[in-house]
mmCIF file of C-alpha atoms and ligand atoms in Angstrom:
data_model
loop_
_atom_site.group_PDB
_atom_site.id
_atom_site.type_symbol
_atom_site.label_atom_id
_atom_site.label_comp_id
_atom_site.label_asym_id
_atom_site.label_seq_id
_atom_site.Cartn_x
_atom_site.Cartn_y
_atom_site.Cartn_z
ATOM 1 C CA MET K 361 39.762 -138.210 -65.541
ATOM 2 C CA ILE K 362 43.440 -138.059 -66.578
ATOM 3 C CA VAL K 363 46.327 -137.045 -64.507
ATOM 4 C CA VAL K 364 49.140 -135.379 -66.376
ATOM 5 C CA MET K 365 52.420 -135.600 -64.613
ATOM 6 C CA ASN K 366 55.131 -132.825 -64.804
ATOM 7 C CA ILE K 367 57.862 -133.292 -67.360
ATOM 8 C CA GLY K 368 60.701 -135.134 -65.284
ATOM 9 C CA ALA K 369 58.371 -136.242 -62.635
ATOM 10 C CA THR K 370 60.125 -138.909 -60.599
ATOM 11 C CA GLY K 371 59.257 -142.635 -60.504
ATOM 12 C CA SER K 372 58.583 -142.362 -56.906
ATOM 13 C CA GLN K 373 56.071 -139.180 -57.326
ATOM 14 C CA ILE K 374 54.293 -141.307 -59.894
ATOM 15 C CA ASP K 375 54.056 -144.121 -57.604
ATOM 16 C CA ARG K 376 52.543 -142.167 -54.670
ATOM 17 C CA VAL K 377 50.039 -140.845 -57.036
ATOM 18 C CA LYS K 378 49.183 -144.269 -58.258
ATOM 19 C CA GLU K 379 49.139 -145.521 -54.677
ATOM 20 C CA LYS K 380 46.613 -142.909 -53.650
ATOM 21 C CA LEU K 381 44.280 -143.508 -56.411
ATOM 22 C CA THR K 382 44.292 -147.302 -55.923
ATOM 23 C CA GLN K 383 43.613 -146.740 -52.131
ATOM 24 C CA MET K 384 40.679 -144.789 -53.245
ATOM 25 C CA GLY K 385 39.533 -147.503 -55.495
ATOM 26 C CA PHE K 386 40.156 -146.314 -58.779
ATOM 27 C CA GLY K 387 41.536 -148.225 -61.703
ATOM 28 C CA ILE K 388 44.716 -146.876 -63.415
ATOM 29 C CA HIS K 389 45.979 -146.958 -67.043
ATOM 30 C CA HIS K 390 49.531 -145.861 -67.122
ATOM 31 C CA SER K 391 50.734 -144.271 -70.361
ATOM 32 C CA GLU K 392 54.411 -143.481 -70.876
ATOM 33 C CA GLY K 393 54.622 -140.760 -73.366
ATOM 34 C CA VAL K 394 57.957 -139.237 -75.058
ATOM 35 C CA GLU K 395 58.059 -136.381 -72.461
ATOM 36 C CA ARG K 396 56.030 -137.303 -69.753
ATOM 37 C CA THR K 397 53.701 -139.883 -67.974
ATOM 38 C CA ILE K 398 49.859 -139.838 -68.154
ATOM 39 C CA LEU K 399 47.614 -141.751 -65.934
ATOM 40 C CA GLY K 400 44.122 -142.725 -67.128
ATOM 41 C CA VAL K 401 41.875 -142.885 -63.834
ATOM 42 C CA ILE K 402 38.940 -145.108 -64.101
ATOM 43 C CA GLY K 403 36.211 -145.253 -61.509
ATOM 44 C CA PRO K 404 33.000 -143.398 -60.287
ATOM 45 C CA LYS K 405 33.196 -139.684 -59.890
ATOM 46 C CA GLN K 406 34.109 -138.802 -56.166
ATOM 47 C CA PRO K 407 34.197 -135.229 -54.588
ATOM 48 C CA GLY K 408 37.346 -133.470 -54.116
ATOM 49 C CA VAL K 409 39.525 -136.345 -55.762
ATOM 50 C CA MET K 410 40.839 -133.966 -58.443
ATOM 51 C CA GLU K 411 41.755 -131.183 -56.193
ATOM 52 C CA SER K 412 43.664 -133.688 -53.934
ATOM 53 C CA ILE K 413 45.353 -135.236 -56.833
ATOM 54 C CA GLU K 414 46.339 -132.042 -58.415
ATOM 55 C CA SER K 415 47.915 -130.773 -55.068
ATOM 56 C CA MET K 416 50.359 -133.895 -55.097
ATOM 57 C CA GLU K 417 53.944 -133.453 -55.949
ATOM 58 C CA GLY K 418 54.972 -134.021 -59.720
ATOM 59 C CA VAL K 419 51.284 -133.537 -61.019
ATOM 60 C CA GLU K 420 51.052 -130.874 -63.521
ATOM 61 C CA LYS K 421 47.124 -131.066 -63.920
ATOM 62 C CA VAL K 422 44.084 -133.313 -63.492
ATOM 63 C CA VAL K 423 41.617 -133.179 -66.400
ATOM 64 C CA PRO K 424 38.090 -134.701 -66.207
ATOM 65 C CA ILE K 425 36.929 -136.729 -69.174
ATOM 66 C CA LEU K 426 33.519 -135.913 -69.629
ATOM 67 C CA GLN K 427 32.682 -138.674 -72.259
ATOM 68 C CA PRO K 428 31.607 -141.833 -70.790
ATOM 69 C CA PHE K 429 34.274 -143.624 -72.891
ATOM 70 C CA LYS K 430 37.484 -142.745 -71.213
ATOM 71 C CA LEU K 431 40.550 -144.509 -72.800
ATOM 72 C CA ALA K 432 38.867 -144.269 -76.323
ATOM 73 C CA SER K 433 38.403 -140.659 -75.994
ATOM 74 C CA LEU K 434 40.427 -137.938 -77.780
ATOM 75 C CA GLU K 435 40.516 -136.112 -74.366
ATOM 76 C CA PHE K 436 42.646 -139.003 -73.088
ATOM 77 C CA LYS K 437 45.049 -139.212 -76.119
ATOM 78 C CA LYS K 438 45.439 -136.488 -78.553
ATOM 79 C CA GLU K 439 47.523 -138.334 -81.327
ATOM 80 C CA ALA K 440 45.902 -140.688 -83.667
ATOM 81 C CA THR K 441 46.510 -144.321 -82.673
ATOM 82 C CA ARG K 442 48.080 -146.387 -85.326
ATOM 83 C CA VAL K 443 47.520 -150.046 -85.615
ATOM 84 C CA ARG K 444 49.911 -152.158 -87.444
ATOM 85 C CA VAL K 445 49.146 -155.371 -88.987
ATOM 86 C CA GLY K 446 51.993 -156.661 -91.090
ATOM 87 C CA ASP K 447 52.724 -153.959 -93.700
ATOM 88 C CA ALA K 448 49.414 -152.393 -93.249
ATOM 89 C CA GLU K 449 49.087 -149.490 -90.844
ATOM 90 C CA PHE K 450 45.755 -148.114 -89.835
ATOM 91 C CA GLY K 451 45.663 -144.470 -88.565
ATOM 92 C CA GLY K 452 48.289 -142.872 -90.553
ATOM 93 C CA ASP K 453 48.845 -142.086 -94.198
ATOM 94 C CA GLN K 454 47.960 -145.107 -95.597
ATOM 95 C CA LEU K 455 44.504 -146.176 -96.897
ATOM 96 C CA VAL K 456 44.295 -149.874 -95.818
ATOM 97 C CA VAL K 457 42.253 -151.912 -98.095
ATOM 98 C CA ILE K 458 41.093 -155.423 -96.645
ATOM 99 C CA ALA K 459 39.557 -157.685 -99.042
ATOM 100 C CA GLY K 460 38.495 -161.272 -99.666
ATOM 101 C CA PRO K 461 35.319 -163.454 -99.466
ATOM 102 C CA CYS K 462 32.698 -163.423 -96.742
ATOM 103 C CA ALA K 463 33.423 -166.848 -95.919
ATOM 104 C CA VAL K 464 36.214 -169.244 -96.209
ATOM 105 C CA GLU K 465 35.042 -172.207 -98.603
ATOM 106 C CA SER K 466 38.117 -173.825 -99.831
ATOM 107 C CA GLU K 467 41.836 -173.591 -99.974
ATOM 108 C CA GLU K 468 41.466 -172.847 -103.873
ATOM 109 C CA GLN K 469 39.077 -170.136 -103.444
ATOM 110 C CA MET K 470 41.157 -168.441 -100.681
ATOM 111 C CA MET K 471 44.528 -168.721 -102.725
ATOM 112 C CA ALA K 472 43.106 -167.419 -105.848
ATOM 113 C CA THR K 473 41.459 -164.434 -103.925
ATOM 114 C CA ALA K 474 44.357 -163.657 -101.933
ATOM 115 C CA LYS K 475 46.587 -163.614 -104.878
ATOM 116 C CA ALA K 476 44.241 -161.517 -107.070
ATOM 117 C CA VAL K 477 43.506 -158.935 -104.226
ATOM 118 C CA LYS K 478 47.277 -158.520 -103.330
ATOM 119 C CA GLN K 479 48.065 -158.026 -107.111
ATOM 120 C CA ALA K 480 45.472 -155.369 -107.169
ATOM 121 C CA GLY K 481 46.582 -153.392 -104.170
ATOM 122 C CA ALA K 482 44.924 -154.838 -101.034
ATOM 123 C CA SER K 483 47.117 -155.046 -98.133
ATOM 124 C CA MET K 484 45.143 -157.387 -96.109
ATOM 125 C CA LEU K 485 42.993 -160.611 -96.648
ATOM 126 C CA ARG K 486 39.657 -161.179 -95.032
ATOM 127 C CA GLY K 487 37.424 -164.263 -94.813
ATOM 128 C CA GLY K 488 35.195 -165.866 -92.196
ATOM 129 C CA ALA K 489 35.918 -169.202 -90.649
ATOM 130 C CA PHE K 490 33.111 -168.859 -87.956
ATOM 131 C CA LYS K 491 29.960 -167.256 -89.526
ATOM 132 C CA PRO K 492 27.349 -165.755 -87.442
ATOM 133 C CA ARG K 493 24.477 -165.937 -89.938
ATOM 134 C CA THR K 494 21.109 -164.850 -89.512
ATOM 135 C CA SER K 495 19.639 -167.896 -90.260
ATOM 136 C CA PRO K 496 20.746 -171.218 -88.648
ATOM 137 C CA TYR K 497 20.335 -173.098 -91.691
ATOM 138 C CA ALA K 498 22.751 -171.101 -93.632
ATOM 139 C CA PHE K 499 26.488 -172.057 -94.050
ATOM 140 C CA GLN K 500 28.056 -171.650 -90.726
ATOM 141 C CA GLY K 501 31.874 -171.616 -91.869
ATOM 142 C CA LEU K 502 34.470 -174.176 -91.686
ATOM 143 C CA GLU K 503 35.795 -173.263 -88.346
ATOM 144 C CA GLU K 504 39.257 -174.462 -87.531
ATOM 145 C CA GLU K 505 39.748 -175.846 -90.946
ATOM 146 C CA GLY K 506 38.888 -172.362 -92.143
ATOM 147 C CA LEU K 507 41.357 -170.916 -89.995
ATOM 148 C CA LYS K 508 44.302 -173.334 -91.291
ATOM 149 C CA ILE K 509 43.325 -172.460 -94.702
ATOM 150 C CA LEU K 510 43.612 -168.617 -93.950
ATOM 151 C CA LYS K 511 46.965 -169.029 -92.332
ATOM 152 C CA ASN K 512 48.568 -171.249 -95.072
ATOM 153 C CA VAL K 513 47.135 -168.993 -97.984
ATOM 154 C CA SER K 514 48.405 -165.849 -95.997
ATOM 155 C CA GLU K 515 51.837 -167.352 -95.544
ATOM 156 C CA THR K 516 52.123 -168.387 -98.907
ATOM 157 C CA VAL K 517 51.002 -165.204 -100.643
ATOM 158 C CA GLY K 518 52.404 -163.061 -98.017
ATOM 159 C CA ILE K 519 49.321 -160.993 -96.912
ATOM 160 C CA PRO K 520 48.153 -160.652 -93.361
ATOM 161 C CA PHE K 521 44.601 -161.538 -92.375
ATOM 162 C CA VAL K 522 41.678 -160.710 -90.283
ATOM 163 C CA THR K 523 38.947 -163.269 -89.306
ATOM 164 C CA GLU K 524 35.813 -163.043 -86.998
ATOM 165 C CA VAL K 525 35.814 -164.632 -83.411
ATOM 166 C CA VAL K 526 32.319 -165.179 -82.130
ATOM 167 C CA ASN K 527 32.732 -167.035 -78.933
ATOM 168 C CA PRO K 528 34.968 -165.835 -76.057
ATOM 169 C CA ASN K 529 36.053 -169.596 -75.669
ATOM 170 C CA ASP K 530 37.530 -169.260 -79.209
ATOM 171 C CA VAL K 531 39.533 -166.294 -78.750
ATOM 172 C CA GLU K 532 42.669 -168.183 -77.920
ATOM 173 C CA LEU K 533 42.244 -170.699 -80.823
ATOM 174 C CA VAL K 534 41.635 -167.862 -83.351
ATOM 175 C CA SER K 535 44.461 -165.923 -82.062
ATOM 176 C CA GLN K 536 46.947 -168.703 -82.827
ATOM 177 C CA TYR K 537 46.140 -168.350 -86.485
ATOM 178 C CA ALA K 538 44.879 -164.583 -87.244
ATOM 179 C CA ASP K 539 46.810 -161.600 -87.670
ATOM 180 C CA MET K 540 43.719 -159.614 -86.449
ATOM 181 C CA LEU K 541 40.415 -160.490 -84.719
ATOM 182 C CA GLN K 542 37.231 -159.143 -85.979
ATOM 183 C CA ILE K 543 34.310 -158.466 -83.793
ATOM 184 C CA GLY K 544 31.045 -158.596 -85.886
ATOM 185 C CA ALA K 545 28.184 -156.431 -85.824
ATOM 186 C CA ARG K 546 26.138 -158.863 -83.870
ATOM 187 C CA ASN K 547 28.581 -159.246 -81.342
ATOM 188 C CA MET K 548 29.455 -155.507 -80.721
ATOM 189 C CA GLN K 549 27.895 -155.776 -77.242
ATOM 190 C CA ASN K 550 28.997 -159.138 -76.272
ATOM 191 C CA PHE K 551 30.759 -157.805 -73.303
ATOM 192 C CA ILE K 552 32.401 -161.122 -72.291
ATOM 193 C CA LEU K 553 33.831 -161.457 -75.902
ATOM 194 C CA LEU K 554 35.054 -158.022 -75.771
ATOM 195 C CA LYS K 555 36.954 -158.375 -72.527
ATOM 196 C CA GLU K 556 38.454 -161.699 -73.928
ATOM 197 C CA VAL K 557 39.851 -160.036 -77.174
ATOM 198 C CA GLY K 558 40.909 -157.087 -74.840
ATOM 199 C CA LYS K 559 43.119 -159.487 -72.900
ATOM 200 C CA SER K 560 44.724 -160.917 -76.225
ATOM 201 C CA ASN K 561 47.757 -159.372 -77.726
ATOM 202 C CA LYS K 562 46.190 -159.025 -81.367
ATOM 203 C CA PRO K 563 44.754 -156.078 -83.168
ATOM 204 C CA VAL K 564 41.002 -155.964 -83.112
ATOM 205 C CA MET K 565 38.581 -154.856 -85.810
ATOM 206 C CA LEU K 566 35.515 -153.704 -83.914
ATOM 207 C CA LYS K 567 32.416 -153.521 -86.365
ATOM 208 C CA ARG K 568 29.437 -151.359 -85.327
ATOM 209 C CA GLY K 569 26.520 -153.154 -84.174
ATOM 210 C CA LEU K 570 23.432 -153.045 -86.432
ATOM 211 C CA SER K 571 21.553 -150.674 -84.351
ATOM 212 C CA ALA K 572 24.354 -149.052 -82.208
ATOM 213 C CA THR K 573 24.793 -145.559 -81.535
ATOM 214 C CA ILE K 574 28.243 -143.979 -82.096
ATOM 215 C CA GLU K 575 28.504 -143.636 -78.153
ATOM 216 C CA GLU K 576 27.615 -147.406 -77.708
ATOM 217 C CA TRP K 577 30.104 -148.365 -80.456
ATOM 218 C CA LEU K 578 32.830 -146.481 -78.565
ATOM 219 C CA MET K 579 31.803 -147.819 -75.249
ATOM 220 C CA ALA K 580 32.286 -151.259 -76.903
ATOM 221 C CA ALA K 581 35.945 -150.390 -77.729
ATOM 222 C CA GLU K 582 36.229 -149.016 -74.030
ATOM 223 C CA TYR K 583 35.828 -152.566 -72.925
ATOM 224 C CA ILE K 584 38.690 -153.642 -75.119
ATOM 225 C CA LEU K 585 40.957 -150.754 -74.228
ATOM 226 C CA SER K 586 40.138 -151.195 -70.473
ATOM 227 C CA GLU K 587 41.452 -154.778 -70.547
ATOM 228 C CA GLY K 588 44.843 -153.344 -71.943
ATOM 229 C CA ASN K 589 44.584 -153.903 -75.717
ATOM 230 C CA PHE K 590 44.634 -150.634 -77.357
ATOM 231 C CA GLN K 591 45.087 -152.002 -80.911
ATOM 232 C CA VAL K 592 41.527 -151.373 -81.866
ATOM 233 C CA VAL K 593 40.247 -150.341 -85.357
ATOM 234 C CA LEU K 594 36.592 -149.321 -85.628
ATOM 235 C CA CYS K 595 34.575 -150.333 -88.625
ATOM 236 C CA GLU K 596 31.183 -148.552 -89.781
ATOM 237 C CA ARG K 597 29.291 -151.238 -91.863
ATOM 238 C CA GLY K 598 25.961 -149.635 -91.912
ATOM 239 C CA ILE K 599 23.035 -149.346 -89.621
ATOM 240 C CA ARG K 600 19.374 -150.462 -89.592
ATOM 241 C CA THR K 601 17.234 -147.791 -90.727
ATOM 242 C CA TYR K 602 13.506 -147.745 -92.404
ATOM 243 C CA GLU K 603 15.075 -147.633 -95.876
ATOM 244 C CA PRO K 604 14.720 -151.207 -97.607
ATOM 245 C CA SER K 605 16.565 -150.441 -101.086
ATOM 246 C CA THR K 606 20.083 -151.165 -99.345
ATOM 247 C CA ARG K 607 20.791 -154.131 -96.788
ATOM 248 C CA ASN K 608 21.861 -151.287 -94.186
ATOM 249 C CA THR K 609 22.165 -147.592 -94.497
ATOM 250 C CA LEU K 610 25.890 -146.592 -94.457
ATOM 251 C CA ASP K 611 26.458 -143.765 -91.992
ATOM 252 C CA LEU K 612 29.327 -141.929 -93.511
ATOM 253 C CA SER K 613 28.944 -139.109 -90.765
ATOM 254 C CA ALA K 614 30.051 -141.550 -88.268
ATOM 255 C CA VAL K 615 33.624 -141.175 -89.994
ATOM 256 C CA PRO K 616 34.272 -137.684 -89.110
ATOM 257 C CA ILE K 617 32.154 -137.932 -85.894
ATOM 258 C CA VAL K 618 34.406 -140.603 -84.373
ATOM 259 C CA ARG K 619 37.289 -138.598 -85.618
ATOM 260 C CA ARG K 620 36.267 -135.820 -83.169
ATOM 261 C CA LEU K 621 35.580 -138.101 -80.319
ATOM 262 C CA SER K 622 38.512 -140.570 -80.546
ATOM 263 C CA HIS K 623 41.976 -141.381 -81.311
ATOM 264 C CA LEU K 624 41.105 -144.742 -82.744
ATOM 265 C CA PRO K 625 41.387 -145.448 -86.672
ATOM 266 C CA VAL K 626 38.052 -145.752 -88.258
ATOM 267 C CA ILE K 627 37.431 -147.817 -91.653
ATOM 268 C CA VAL K 628 34.352 -148.566 -93.567
ATOM 269 C CA ASP K 629 32.763 -151.834 -94.913
ATOM 270 C CA PRO K 630 30.685 -150.887 -97.917
ATOM 271 C CA SER K 631 29.836 -154.348 -98.918
ATOM 272 C CA HIS K 632 27.786 -155.117 -95.855
ATOM 273 C CA ALA K 633 26.583 -151.533 -95.449
ATOM 274 C CA SER K 634 24.809 -151.855 -98.915
ATOM 275 C CA GLY K 635 24.276 -155.603 -99.695
ATOM 276 C CA LYS K 636 24.656 -154.508 -103.396
ATOM 277 C CA ARG K 637 27.565 -154.908 -105.686
ATOM 278 C CA HIS K 638 26.924 -152.014 -107.700
ATOM 279 C CA LEU K 639 27.104 -149.625 -104.784
ATOM 280 C CA VAL K 640 30.462 -150.938 -103.373
ATOM 281 C CA ALA K 641 32.499 -148.645 -105.544
ATOM 282 C CA PRO K 642 30.593 -145.368 -105.171
ATOM 283 C CA LEU K 643 30.180 -146.004 -101.323
ATOM 284 C CA SER K 644 34.158 -146.713 -101.149
ATOM 285 C CA ARG K 645 34.924 -143.427 -102.999
ATOM 286 C CA ALA K 646 32.730 -141.628 -100.728
ATOM 287 C CA ALA K 647 34.319 -143.408 -97.517
ATOM 288 C CA VAL K 648 37.717 -142.387 -98.868
ATOM 289 C CA ALA K 649 36.745 -138.761 -99.129
ATOM 290 C CA VAL K 650 35.207 -138.406 -95.803
ATOM 291 C CA GLY K 651 38.203 -139.566 -94.043
ATOM 292 C CA ALA K 652 38.225 -143.286 -93.570
ATOM 293 C CA ASP K 653 41.282 -144.951 -92.622
ATOM 294 C CA GLY K 654 40.696 -148.094 -94.743
ATOM 295 C CA LEU K 655 38.057 -150.169 -96.354
ATOM 296 C CA VAL K 656 36.906 -153.791 -96.100
ATOM 297 C CA VAL K 657 35.569 -155.175 -99.168
ATOM 298 C CA GLU K 658 33.992 -158.444 -100.090
ATOM 299 C CA VAL K 659 35.621 -160.265 -103.004
ATOM 300 C CA HIS K 660 34.872 -163.743 -104.304
ATOM 301 C CA PRO K 661 36.305 -165.729 -107.669
ATOM 302 C CA SER K 662 32.881 -166.422 -108.477
ATOM 303 C CA PRO K 663 30.234 -164.397 -106.608
ATOM 304 C CA GLU K 664 27.280 -166.258 -108.036
ATOM 305 C CA ASN K 665 28.411 -169.336 -106.471
ATOM 306 C CA ALA K 666 29.364 -167.898 -103.062
ATOM 307 C CA LEU K 667 28.056 -169.668 -100.009
ATOM 308 C CA SER K 668 27.334 -166.230 -98.399
ATOM 309 C CA ASP K 669 27.000 -162.655 -99.335
ATOM 310 C CA GLY K 670 27.379 -163.235 -103.232
ATOM 311 C CA PRO K 671 25.093 -160.352 -104.275
ATOM 312 C CA GLN K 672 27.292 -157.798 -102.521
ATOM 313 C CA SER K 673 30.881 -159.501 -103.594
ATOM 314 C CA LEU K 674 33.033 -158.146 -106.356
ATOM 315 C CA ASN K 675 34.781 -160.361 -108.560
ATOM 316 C CA PHE K 676 38.477 -159.913 -109.222
ATOM 317 C CA ALA K 677 37.833 -157.674 -112.289
ATOM 318 C CA GLY K 678 35.435 -155.682 -110.061
ATOM 319 C CA PHE K 679 37.965 -155.205 -107.203
ATOM 320 C CA GLU K 680 40.892 -154.036 -109.525
ATOM 321 C CA GLU K 681 38.427 -151.520 -111.048
ATOM 322 C CA LEU K 682 37.380 -150.433 -107.565
ATOM 323 C CA ILE K 683 40.918 -149.894 -106.759
ATOM 324 C CA GLN K 684 41.587 -147.849 -109.870
ATOM 325 C CA THR K 685 38.661 -145.723 -109.156
ATOM 326 C CA ILE K 686 39.378 -144.753 -105.456
ATOM 327 C CA ARG K 687 42.976 -144.050 -106.520
ATOM 328 C CA PRO K 688 42.535 -140.156 -107.293
ATOM 329 C CA ILE K 689 40.669 -139.828 -104.248
ATOM 330 C CA VAL K 690 43.088 -141.573 -102.037
ATOM 331 C CA GLU K 691 45.713 -139.177 -103.436
ATOM 332 C CA ALA K 692 43.617 -136.207 -103.117
ATOM 333 C CA MET K 693 43.191 -136.989 -99.333
ATOM 334 C CA GLY K 694 47.103 -137.107 -99.020
ATOM 335 C CA ARG K 695 47.092 -141.012 -98.476
ATOM 336 C CA THR K 696 48.754 -143.723 -100.093
ATOM 337 C CA LEU K 697 47.455 -147.146 -100.861
HETATM 338 C C1 PEP W 1248 31.617 -160.013 -92.039
HETATM 339 O O1 PEP W 1248 32.478 -159.097 -91.991
HETATM 340 O O2 PEP W 1248 31.815 -161.161 -92.423
HETATM 341 C C2 PEP W 1248 30.262 -159.633 -91.303
HETATM 342 C C3 PEP W 1248 29.647 -160.932 -90.762
HETATM 343 O O3 PEP W 1248 29.988 -158.519 -91.040
HETATM 344 P P1 PEP W 1248 29.006 -157.803 -89.950
HETATM 345 O O4 PEP W 1248 29.446 -158.292 -88.830
HETATM 346 O O5 PEP W 1248 29.258 -156.460 -90.313
HETATM 347 O O6 PEP W 1248 27.563 -158.110 -90.435
HETATM 348 MN MN1 MN W 1249 29.760 -160.971 -95.488
#
């Protein structure tokens, strides 16, 4: 439930409410709005609590949150959350385009890609240094060396980057380099990892699990929020269905559904969703049209030589073309690139 305090409720009134809730065994998330204080109350339902809190001085109303995800719900917070990473802002008017290779392979590869995607209109760079591959025999990433390359390239070119963290013990290390942490689809329910990124002060991109329902995805976000990190961006990247002609099936309806359930920004990854280069542009256009706050697109200087996900990667010309084809839709949606 959420406790909405009166406009002008005093500090001691707020403290008394918090004290009482703490005594009852609830966790509290304190949120200071422009006009009033809102307390998010986390814990199992107990009879009579709402009435008892509502009768306290300084309390305007107590609203039950029916969704199992509390802090992530629109009931808890009505305004869209904006997540800023450098000049990119998710959740506002901007359509944030994140582009780069699946994996960091070399300094030259990242430098060329960063320059090309920035020039074409991307506002963030991507690249995996730790790669959670389906096969243990596939390229696993350059690890810390990859992080160093990302950092150097990002600073030289002037573009912030997101990179995946796969191990709770690496959150601190990756946070030393990255502007945004990525939780991959395979780790969406790695709750220890989610709690760890929840304790960090870095924005987090949370990908939807391969077979996760929207509710499970929002519950994963709740893990991060409940640790105090509200800078979460959801990323729909396709789900497992019976259809074999694409790598996954892009669930476009997830975007407007999430919008009705949560205040968190939601972006789309058409590359992992389809697994096919020729589908990346049409799915990107559809994602923008359905209201996504951004796109994550795999781009490689020479996709045929990529160490991972070459078949779904665009080359530089393909990425430029993609930006041109989404531009009118971005404008029609009242957004800017
Ligand atoms: C990625 O973005 O590099 C990735 C591995 O994607 P996903 O976790 O969505 O499969
Ligand atoms: Mn990939």
